[in-house]
PDB file of N, CA and C in Angstrom:
ATOM      1  N   MET V 558     143.545  79.711 111.184  1.00  0.00           N
ATOM      2  CA  MET V 558     143.599  78.837 111.784  1.00  0.00           C
ATOM      3  C   MET V 558     142.574  77.543 111.234  1.00  0.00           C
ATOM      4  N   ASN V 559     143.200  76.394 111.370  1.00  0.00           N
ATOM      5  CA  ASN V 559     142.444  75.200 110.893  1.00  0.00           C
ATOM      6  C   ASN V 559     141.001  74.977 111.694  1.00  0.00           C
ATOM      7  N   THR V 560     139.734  75.242 111.355  1.00  0.00           N
ATOM      8  CA  THR V 560     138.969  75.163 111.838  1.00  0.00           C
ATOM      9  C   THR V 560     138.445  73.918 112.666  1.00  0.00           C
ATOM     10  N   ARG V 561     138.832  72.877 111.959  1.00  0.00           N
ATOM     11  CA  ARG V 561     138.988  71.418 112.466  1.00  0.00           C
ATOM     12  C   ARG V 561     139.675  71.414 113.992  1.00  0.00           C
ATOM     13  N   THR V 562     140.649  71.940 114.076  1.00  0.00           N
ATOM     14  CA  THR V 562     141.880  72.239 115.152  1.00  0.00           C
ATOM     15  C   THR V 562     141.049  72.601 116.165  1.00  0.00           C
ATOM     16  N   ALA V 563     140.439  74.200 116.025  1.00  0.00           N
ATOM     17  CA  ALA V 563     139.884  74.719 116.841  1.00  0.00           C
ATOM     18  C   ALA V 563     138.604  74.132 117.483  1.00  0.00           C
ATOM     19  N   ALA V 564     137.877  73.432 116.323  1.00  0.00           N
ATOM     20  CA  ALA V 564     136.589  72.900 117.101  1.00  0.00           C
ATOM     21  C   ALA V 564     136.916  71.551 118.029  1.00  0.00           C
ATOM     22  N   CYS V 565     138.117  71.062 117.676  1.00  0.00           N
ATOM     23  CA  CYS V 565     138.746  69.730 118.331  1.00  0.00           C
ATOM     24  C   CYS V 565     139.167  70.224 119.880  1.00  0.00           C
ATOM     25  N   ALA V 566     139.666  71.583 120.034  1.00  0.00           N
ATOM     26  CA  ALA V 566     140.298  72.123 121.380  1.00  0.00           C
ATOM     27  C   ALA V 566     139.178  72.534 121.981  1.00  0.00           C
ATOM     28  N   ALA V 567     138.033  73.121 121.088  1.00  0.00           N
ATOM     29  CA  ALA V 567     136.861  73.602 121.843  1.00  0.00           C
ATOM     30  C   ALA V 567     136.093  72.456 122.554  1.00  0.00           C
ATOM     31  N   LEU V 568     136.025  71.237 121.819  1.00  0.00           N
ATOM     32  CA  LEU V 568     135.283  70.079 122.243  1.00  0.00           C
ATOM     33  C   LEU V 568     135.977  69.709 123.584  1.00  0.00           C
ATOM     34  N   LEU V 569     137.349  69.475 123.707  1.00  0.00           N
ATOM     35  CA  LEU V 569     137.934  68.846 124.819  1.00  0.00           C
ATOM     36  C   LEU V 569     137.917  69.935 126.047  1.00  0.00           C
ATOM     37  N   ALA V 570     137.721  71.297 125.707  1.00  0.00           N
ATOM     38  CA  ALA V 570     137.647  72.420 126.660  1.00  0.00           C
ATOM     39  C   ALA V 570     136.177  72.158 127.384  1.00  0.00           C
ATOM     40  N   LEU V 571     135.381  71.886 126.569  1.00  0.00           N
ATOM     41  CA  LEU V 571     133.881  71.845 127.124  1.00  0.00           C
ATOM     42  C   LEU V 571     133.710  70.499 127.579  1.00  0.00           C
ATOM     43  N   THR V 572     134.107  69.450 127.061  1.00  0.00           N
ATOM     44  CA  THR V 572     134.001  68.090 127.783  1.00  0.00           C
ATOM     45  C   THR V 572     134.800  68.265 129.203  1.00  0.00           C
ATOM     46  N   ALA V 573     135.691  69.034 129.431  1.00  0.00           N
ATOM     47  CA  ALA V 573     136.194  69.278 130.738  1.00  0.00           C
ATOM     48  C   ALA V 573     135.079  69.734 131.706  1.00  0.00           C
ATOM     49  N   ALA V 574     134.573  70.712 131.214  1.00  0.00           N
ATOM     50  CA  ALA V 574     133.631  71.065 132.123  1.00  0.00           C
ATOM     51  C   ALA V 574     132.348  70.263 132.304  1.00  0.00           C
ATOM     52  N   LEU V 575     132.238  69.300 131.648  1.00  0.00           N
ATOM     53  CA  LEU V 575     131.192  68.295 131.802  1.00  0.00           C
ATOM     54  C   LEU V 575     131.467  67.267 132.737  1.00  0.00           C
ATOM     55  N   THR V 576     132.645  67.041 133.018  1.00  0.00           N
ATOM     56  CA  THR V 576     133.552  66.152 133.646  1.00  0.00           C
ATOM     57  C   THR V 576     133.795  66.550 135.143  1.00  0.00           C
ATOM     58  N   ALA V 577     133.672  67.713 135.363  1.00  0.00           N
ATOM     59  CA  ALA V 577     133.973  68.940 136.425  1.00  0.00           C
ATOM     60  C   ALA V 577     132.750  68.353 137.439  1.00  0.00           C
ATOM     61  N   CYS V 578     133.157  68.095 138.457  1.00  0.00           N
ATOM     62  CA  CYS V 578     132.033  67.717 139.638  1.00  0.00           C
ATOM     63  C   CYS V 578     131.148  68.947 139.883  1.00  0.00           C
ATOM     64  N   SER V 579     129.818  68.663 139.862  1.00  0.00           N
ATOM     65  CA  SER V 579     128.945  69.861 140.076  1.00  0.00           C
ATOM     66  C   SER V 579     128.786  70.221 141.296  1.00  0.00           C
ATOM     67  N   SER V 580     128.409  71.515 141.487  1.00  0.00           N
ATOM     68  CA  SER V 580     128.466  71.978 142.887  1.00  0.00           C
ATOM     69  C   SER V 580     126.891  71.454 143.481  1.00  0.00           C
ATOM     70  N   SER V 581     126.524  71.781 144.704  1.00  0.00           N
ATOM     71  CA  SER V 581     125.367  71.223 145.227  1.00  0.00           C
ATOM     72  C   SER V 581     124.238  71.598 144.261  1.00  0.00           C
ATOM     73  N   ASN V 582     123.353  70.263 144.824  1.00  0.00           N
ATOM     74  CA  ASN V 582     122.308  70.457 143.517  1.00  0.00           C
ATOM     75  C   ASN V 582     120.896  70.727 143.990  1.00  0.00           C
ATOM     76  N   ASP V 583     121.117  71.385 145.653  1.00  0.00           N
ATOM     77  CA  ASP V 583     120.181  71.972 146.438  1.00  0.00           C
ATOM     78  C   ASP V 583     119.647  72.951 146.109  1.00  0.00           C
ATOM     79  N   ALA V 584     120.474  73.829 145.510  1.00  0.00           N
ATOM     80  CA  ALA V 584     119.912  75.293 144.683  1.00  0.00           C
ATOM     81  C   ALA V 584     119.112  74.813 143.520  1.00  0.00           C
ATOM     82  N   GLU V 585     118.584  75.568 142.983  1.00  0.00           N
ATOM     83  CA  GLU V 585     118.202  75.668 141.616  1.00  0.00           C
ATOM     84  C   GLU V 585     118.617  76.452 140.694  1.00  0.00           C
ATOM     85  N   GLY V 586     119.353  75.874 139.695  1.00  0.00           N
ATOM     86  CA  GLY V 586     120.016  76.760 138.762  1.00  0.00           C
ATOM     87  C   GLY V 586     119.187  77.444 137.599  1.00  0.00           C
ATOM     88  N   ASP V 587     119.674  78.416 136.796  1.00  0.00           N
ATOM     89  CA  ASP V 587     118.751  79.012 135.566  1.00  0.00           C
ATOM     90  C   ASP V 587     119.122  78.312 134.468  1.00  0.00           C
ATOM     91  N   PRO V 588     118.568  77.665 133.942  1.00  0.00           N
ATOM     92  CA  PRO V 588     118.940  76.552 132.583  1.00  0.00           C
ATOM     93  C   PRO V 588     119.424  77.711 131.625  1.00  0.00           C
ATOM     94  N   ALA V 589     118.609  78.912 131.013  1.00  0.00           N
ATOM     95  CA  ALA V 589     118.849  79.533 130.239  1.00  0.00           C
ATOM     96  C   ALA V 589     120.426  80.347 130.584  1.00  0.00           C
ATOM     97  N   ALA V 590     121.022  80.467 131.499  1.00  0.00           N
ATOM     98  CA  ALA V 590     122.051  81.606 132.207  1.00  0.00           C
ATOM     99  C   ALA V 590     123.100  80.228 131.878  1.00  0.00           C
ATOM    100  N   CYS V 591     123.127  79.108 132.255  1.00  0.00           N
ATOM    101  CA  CYS V 591     123.873  78.076 132.274  1.00  0.00           C
ATOM    102  C   CYS V 591     124.366  77.582 131.012  1.00  0.00           C
ATOM    103  N   LYS V 592     123.284  77.662 130.110  1.00  0.00           N
ATOM    104  CA  LYS V 592     123.639  77.274 128.765  1.00  0.00           C
ATOM    105  C   LYS V 592     124.075  78.539 127.545  1.00  0.00           C
ATOM    106  N   ALA V 593     123.868  80.012 128.191  1.00  0.00           N
ATOM    107  CA  ALA V 593     124.752  80.883 127.887  1.00  0.00           C
ATOM    108  C   ALA V 593     125.984  80.890 128.306  1.00  0.00           C
ATOM    109  N   ALA V 594     126.344  80.573 129.226  1.00  0.00           N
ATOM    110  CA  ALA V 594     127.971  80.484 130.014  1.00  0.00           C
ATOM    111  C   ALA V 594     128.489  79.479 129.070  1.00  0.00           C
ATOM    112  N   MET V 595     127.439  78.296 129.095  1.00  0.00           N
ATOM    113  CA  MET V 595     128.627  77.208 128.277  1.00  0.00           C
ATOM    114  C   MET V 595     128.850  77.761 126.566  1.00  0.00           C
ATOM    115  N   THR V 596     127.851  78.264 126.091  1.00  0.00           N
ATOM    116  CA  THR V 596     128.240  78.780 124.878  1.00  0.00           C
ATOM    117  C   THR V 596     129.079  79.724 124.737  1.00  0.00           C
ATOM    118  N   LYS V 597     129.015  80.726 125.900  1.00  0.00           N
ATOM    119  CA  LYS V 597     130.207  81.710 125.572  1.00  0.00           C
ATOM    120  C   LYS V 597     131.622  80.723 126.040  1.00  0.00           C
ATOM    121  N   GLN V 598     131.713  79.877 126.704  1.00  0.00           N
ATOM    122  CA  GLN V 598     132.854  79.135 127.219  1.00  0.00           C
ATOM    123  C   GLN V 598     133.447  78.535 125.824  1.00  0.00           C
ATOM    124  N   PHE V 599     132.571  77.906 125.042  1.00  0.00           N
ATOM    125  CA  PHE V 599     132.804  77.159 123.889  1.00  0.00           C
ATOM    126  C   PHE V 599     133.542  78.129 123.111  1.00  0.00           C
ATOM    127  N   ALA V 600     132.701  78.942 122.764  1.00  0.00           N
ATOM    128  CA  ALA V 600     133.379  80.510 121.786  1.00  0.00           C
ATOM    129  C   ALA V 600     134.832  80.591 122.174  1.00  0.00           C
ATOM    130  N   ASP V 601     135.054  81.066 123.385  1.00  0.00           N
ATOM    131  CA  ASP V 601     136.276  81.247 123.807  1.00  0.00           C
ATOM    132  C   ASP V 601     137.649  80.110 123.695  1.00  0.00           C
ATOM    133  N   ALA V 602     136.960  79.017 123.804  1.00  0.00           N
ATOM    134  CA  ALA V 602     137.816  77.737 123.199  1.00  0.00           C
ATOM    135  C   ALA V 602     138.351  77.631 121.760  1.00  0.00           C
ATOM    136  N   VAL V 603     137.131  78.297 121.171  1.00  0.00           N
ATOM    137  CA  VAL V 603     137.347  78.164 119.501  1.00  0.00           C
ATOM    138  C   VAL V 603     138.239  79.253 119.531  1.00  0.00           C
ATOM    139  N   LYS V 604     138.018  80.328 119.913  1.00  0.00           N
ATOM    140  CA  LYS V 604     139.040  81.607 119.629  1.00  0.00           C
ATOM    141  C   LYS V 604     140.433  81.233 120.110  1.00  0.00           C
ATOM    142  N   ALA V 605     140.677  80.467 121.277  1.00  0.00           N
ATOM    143  CA  ALA V 605     141.924  80.215 121.859  1.00  0.00           C
ATOM    144  C   ALA V 605     142.456  78.897 120.711  1.00  0.00           C
ATOM    145  N   GLY V 606     141.787  78.225 120.252  1.00  0.00           N
ATOM    146  CA  GLY V 606     142.406  77.034 119.170  1.00  0.00           C
ATOM    147  C   GLY V 606     143.369  76.295 120.096  1.00  0.00           C
ATOM    148  N   ASN V 607     144.311  76.144 119.728  1.00  0.00           N
ATOM    149  CA  ASN V 607     145.481  75.068 120.298  1.00  0.00           C
ATOM    150  C   ASN V 607     145.935  75.446 121.446  1.00  0.00           C
ATOM    151  N   GLU V 608     145.618  76.671 122.019  1.00  0.00           N
ATOM    152  CA  GLU V 608     145.894  77.112 123.222  1.00  0.00           C
ATOM    153  C   GLU V 608     145.018  76.949 124.296  1.00  0.00           C
ATOM    154  N   ALA V 609     143.775  76.549 123.906  1.00  0.00           N
ATOM    155  CA  ALA V 609     142.412  76.391 124.818  1.00  0.00           C
ATOM    156  C   ALA V 609     143.020  75.315 125.982  1.00  0.00           C
ATOM    157  N   THR V 610     142.410  75.797 126.987  1.00  0.00           N
ATOM    158  CA  THR V 610     142.745  74.987 128.308  1.00  0.00           C
ATOM    159  C   THR V 610     141.275  74.438 128.642  1.00  0.00           C
ATOM    160  N   PRO V 611     141.472  73.636 129.526  1.00  0.00           N
ATOM    161  CA  PRO V 611     140.027  72.754 129.813  1.00  0.00           C
ATOM    162  C   PRO V 611     139.628  73.723 130.784  1.00  0.00           C
ATOM    163  N   ASP V 612     138.571  74.114 131.224  1.00  0.00           N
ATOM    164  CA  ASP V 612     137.733  75.051 132.221  1.00  0.00           C
ATOM    165  C   ASP V 612     136.824  74.293 132.988  1.00  0.00           C
ATOM    166  N   ASP V 613     136.539  74.533 134.398  1.00  0.00           N
ATOM    167  CA  ASP V 613     135.750  73.932 135.107  1.00  0.00           C
ATOM    168  C   ASP V 613     134.086  74.331 134.630  1.00  0.00           C
ATOM    169  N   ARG V 614     133.202  73.656 135.205  1.00  0.00           N
ATOM    170  CA  ARG V 614     131.763  73.866 134.931  1.00  0.00           C
ATOM    171  C   ARG V 614     131.666  75.554 135.203  1.00  0.00           C
ATOM    172  N   PRO V 615     130.674  76.035 134.238  1.00  0.00           N
ATOM    173  CA  PRO V 615     130.605  77.402 134.465  1.00  0.00           C
ATOM    174  C   PRO V 615     129.780  77.607 135.671  1.00  0.00           C
ATOM    175  N   ASP V 616     130.053  78.471 136.836  1.00  0.00           N
ATOM    176  CA  ASP V 616     129.308  78.906 137.868  1.00  0.00           C
ATOM    177  C   ASP V 616     127.658  79.091 137.546  1.00  0.00           C
ATOM    178  N   ALA V 617     127.289  79.437 136.704  1.00  0.00           N
ATOM    179  CA  ALA V 617     126.137  79.521 136.217  1.00  0.00           C
ATOM    180  C   ALA V 617     125.016  78.302 135.993  1.00  0.00           C
ATOM    181  N   CYS V 618     125.974  77.056 135.981  1.00  0.00           N
ATOM    182  CA  CYS V 618     125.461  76.060 135.863  1.00  0.00           C
ATOM    183  C   CYS V 618     125.374  75.305 137.199  1.00  0.00           C
ATOM    184  N   ASN V 619     125.601  75.718 138.353  1.00  0.00           N
ATOM    185  CA  ASN V 619     125.766  75.300 139.695  1.00  0.00           C
ATOM    186  C   ASN V 619     124.168  75.291 139.673  1.00  0.00           C
ATOM    187  N   GLY V 620     123.702  74.003 140.271  1.00  0.00           N
ATOM    188  CA  GLY V 620     122.085  73.444 140.567  1.00  0.00           C
ATOM    189  C   GLY V 620     121.792  72.914 139.259  1.00  0.00           C
ATOM    190  N   ILE V 621     122.253  73.017 138.412  1.00  0.00           N
ATOM    191  CA  ILE V 621     121.804  72.153 136.897  1.00  0.00           C
ATOM    192  C   ILE V 621     122.530  70.839 136.813  1.00  0.00           C
ATOM    193  N   ASP V 622     121.386  69.927 136.896  1.00  0.00           N
ATOM    194  CA  ASP V 622     122.004  68.512 136.759  1.00  0.00           C
ATOM    195  C   ASP V 622     122.700  67.946 135.655  1.00  0.00           C
ATOM    196  N   ASP V 623     123.577  67.093 135.749  1.00  0.00           N
ATOM    197  CA  ASP V 623     124.348  66.999 134.647  1.00  0.00           C
ATOM    198  C   ASP V 623     123.768  66.364 133.325  1.00  0.00           C
ATOM    199  N   LYS V 624     122.780  65.971 133.540  1.00  0.00           N
ATOM    200  CA  LYS V 624     121.996  65.277 132.257  1.00  0.00           C
ATOM    201  C   LYS V 624     121.766  66.784 131.157  1.00  0.00           C
ATOM    202  N   THR V 625     121.570  67.716 132.190  1.00  0.00           N
ATOM    203  CA  THR V 625     120.871  68.940 131.498  1.00  0.00           C
ATOM    204  C   THR V 625     121.921  69.724 130.753  1.00  0.00           C
ATOM    205  N   VAL V 626     123.238  69.533 131.484  1.00  0.00           N
ATOM    206  CA  VAL V 626     124.625  70.278 131.146  1.00  0.00           C
ATOM    207  C   VAL V 626     125.304  69.303 129.848  1.00  0.00           C
ATOM    208  N   GLN V 627     124.737  68.241 129.704  1.00  0.00           N
ATOM    209  CA  GLN V 627     125.454  67.404 128.824  1.00  0.00           C
ATOM    210  C   GLN V 627     124.624  67.433 127.715  1.00  0.00           C
ATOM    211  N   LYS V 628     123.143  67.643 127.661  1.00  0.00           N
ATOM    212  CA  LYS V 628     122.314  68.017 126.665  1.00  0.00           C
ATOM    213  C   LYS V 628     122.925  69.387 125.926  1.00  0.00           C
ATOM    214  N   TYR V 629     123.171  70.191 126.789  1.00  0.00           N
ATOM    215  CA  TYR V 629     123.495  71.881 126.394  1.00  0.00           C
ATOM    216  C   TYR V 629     124.552  71.686 125.601  1.00  0.00           C
ATOM    217  N   ALA V 630     125.660  70.544 126.126  1.00  0.00           N
ATOM    218  CA  ALA V 630     127.304  70.573 125.676  1.00  0.00           C
ATOM    219  C   ALA V 630     126.910  70.354 124.241  1.00  0.00           C
ATOM    220  N   THR V 631     126.024  69.212 124.184  1.00  0.00           N
ATOM    221  CA  THR V 631     125.585  68.400 122.840  1.00  0.00           C
ATOM    222  C   THR V 631     125.026  69.723 121.807  1.00  0.00           C
ATOM    223  N   GLU V 632     124.068  70.334 122.038  1.00  0.00           N
ATOM    224  CA  GLU V 632     123.303  70.805 121.466  1.00  0.00           C
ATOM    225  C   GLU V 632     124.137  72.297 120.750  1.00  0.00           C
ATOM    226  N   ILE V 633     125.111  72.807 121.547  1.00  0.00           N
ATOM    227  CA  ILE V 633     126.089  73.585 121.325  1.00  0.00           C
ATOM    228  C   ILE V 633     127.058  72.944 120.301  1.00  0.00           C
ATOM    229  N   MET V 634     127.615  71.988 120.547  1.00  0.00           N
ATOM    230  CA  MET V 634     128.492  71.193 119.702  1.00  0.00           C
ATOM    231  C   MET V 634     128.108  71.167 118.141  1.00  0.00           C
ATOM    232  N   GLN V 635     126.795  70.533 118.225  1.00  0.00           N
ATOM    233  CA  GLN V 635     125.670  70.434 117.233  1.00  0.00           C
ATOM    234  C   GLN V 635     125.848  71.699 116.194  1.00  0.00           C
ATOM    235  N   LYS V 636     125.482  72.972 116.841  1.00  0.00           N
ATOM    236  CA  LYS V 636     125.183  74.087 116.163  1.00  0.00           C
ATOM    237  C   LYS V 636     126.495  74.572 115.388  1.00  0.00           C
ATOM    238  N   GLN V 637     127.765  74.207 116.355  1.00  0.00           N
ATOM    239  CA  GLN V 637     129.152  74.740 115.830  1.00  0.00           C
ATOM    240  C   GLN V 637     129.332  74.069 114.475  1.00  0.00           C
ATOM    241  N   ILE V 638     129.098  72.708 114.643  1.00  0.00           N
ATOM    242  CA  ILE V 638     129.322  71.654 113.356  1.00  0.00           C
ATOM    243  C   ILE V 638     128.470  72.167 112.446  1.00  0.00           C
ATOM    244  N   GLU V 639     127.270  72.717 112.588  1.00  0.00           N
ATOM    245  CA  GLU V 639     126.354  72.862 111.305  1.00  0.00           C
ATOM    246  C   GLU V 639     126.721  74.244 110.986  1.00  0.00           C
ATOM    247  N   ASP V 640     127.021  75.327 111.605  1.00  0.00           N
ATOM    248  CA  ASP V 640     127.717  76.456 111.030  1.00  0.00           C
ATOM    249  C   ASP V 640     128.778  76.156 110.251  1.00  0.00           C
ATOM    250  N   ALA V 641     129.716  75.496 110.975  1.00  0.00           N
ATOM    251  CA  ALA V 641     131.109  74.968 110.201  1.00  0.00           C
ATOM    252  C   ALA V 641     130.933  74.563 108.874  1.00  0.00           C
ATOM    253  N   THR V 642     129.927  73.968 108.751  1.00  0.00           N
ATOM    254  CA  THR V 642     129.530  72.952 107.605  1.00  0.00           C
ATOM    255  C   THR V 642     128.894  73.900 106.598  1.00  0.00           C
ATOM    256  N   LYS V 643     128.082  74.884 106.757  1.00  0.00           N
ATOM    257  CA  LYS V 643     127.388  75.644 106.049  1.00  0.00           C
ATOM    258  C   LYS V 643     128.291  76.831 105.518  1.00  0.00           C
ATOM    259  N   ASP V 644     129.259  77.282 106.395  1.00  0.00           N
ATOM    260  CA  ASP V 644     130.342  78.024 105.747  1.00  0.00           C
ATOM    261  C   ASP V 644     131.411  77.446 104.804  1.00  0.00           C
ATOM    262  N   GLY V 645     131.496  76.005 104.938  1.00  0.00           N
ATOM    263  CA  GLY V 645     132.371  75.498 104.217  1.00  0.00           C
ATOM    264  C   GLY V 645     131.801  75.272 103.021  1.00  0.00           C
ATOM    265  N   LEU V 646     130.373  74.874 102.622  1.00  0.00           N
ATOM    266  CA  LEU V 646     129.999  74.841 101.564  1.00  0.00           C
ATOM    267  C   LEU V 646     129.981  75.946 100.992  1.00  0.00           C
ATOM    268  N   LYS V 647     129.300  77.289 101.457  1.00  0.00           N
ATOM    269  CA  LYS V 647     129.243  78.764 100.918  1.00  0.00           C
ATOM    270  C   LYS V 647     130.837  78.700 100.302  1.00  0.00           C
ATOM    271  N   ASP V 648     131.993  78.248 100.739  1.00  0.00           N
ATOM    272  CA  ASP V 648     133.123  78.584 100.589  1.00  0.00           C
ATOM    273  C   ASP V 648     133.626  77.832  99.135  1.00  0.00           C
ATOM    274  N   LEU V 649     132.959  76.637  99.335  1.00  0.00           N
ATOM    275  CA  LEU V 649     132.989  75.825  97.721  1.00  0.00           C
ATOM    276  C   LEU V 649     132.002  76.687  96.841  1.00  0.00           C
ATOM    277  N   GLU V 650     130.899  76.802  96.999  1.00  0.00           N
ATOM    278  CA  GLU V 650     130.005  77.610  96.112  1.00  0.00           C
ATOM    279  C   GLU V 650     130.786  78.819  95.362  1.00  0.00           C
ATOM    280  N   THR V 651     131.638  79.374  96.160  1.00  0.00           N
ATOM    281  CA  THR V 651     132.024  80.836  95.791  1.00  0.00           C
ATOM    282  C   THR V 651     133.249  80.483  95.010  1.00  0.00           C
ATOM    283  N   MET V 652     134.135  79.257  94.826  1.00  0.00           N
ATOM    284  CA  MET V 652     135.114  79.126  94.252  1.00  0.00           C
ATOM    285  C   MET V 652     135.194  79.171  92.786  1.00  0.00           C
ATOM    286  N   GLN V 653     136.141  79.431  92.156  1.00  0.00           N
ATOM    287  CA  GLN V 653     136.079  79.617  90.512  1.00  0.00           C
ATOM    288  C   GLN V 653     136.788  78.303  90.050  1.00  0.00           C
ATOM    289  N   PRO V 654     135.953  77.738  88.849  1.00  0.00           N
ATOM    290  CA  PRO V 654     136.635  76.344  88.697  1.00  0.00           C
ATOM    291  C   PRO V 654     138.079  76.804  87.911  1.00  0.00           C
TER     292      PRO V 654
END
């Protein structure tokens, strides 16, 4: 599967989670659990590739403010891009002329 296609599909799925209405902010959420759930959701979307569908905000993010969720999404996407870039460079280094 084309990495760019999978990454785009995953980004769309994660973006949908960001735009979903958050649950009540009265309860205090667990930031670590939220980020872990978002990371899993992103990984699942990458695996699904073109078949990825937008998901709602993970339940673990209930009580976490939108700004924090957006920060986590940015961090998750940056890590994915960095990892894909490193993998691509390794592939180029091992190519025979």
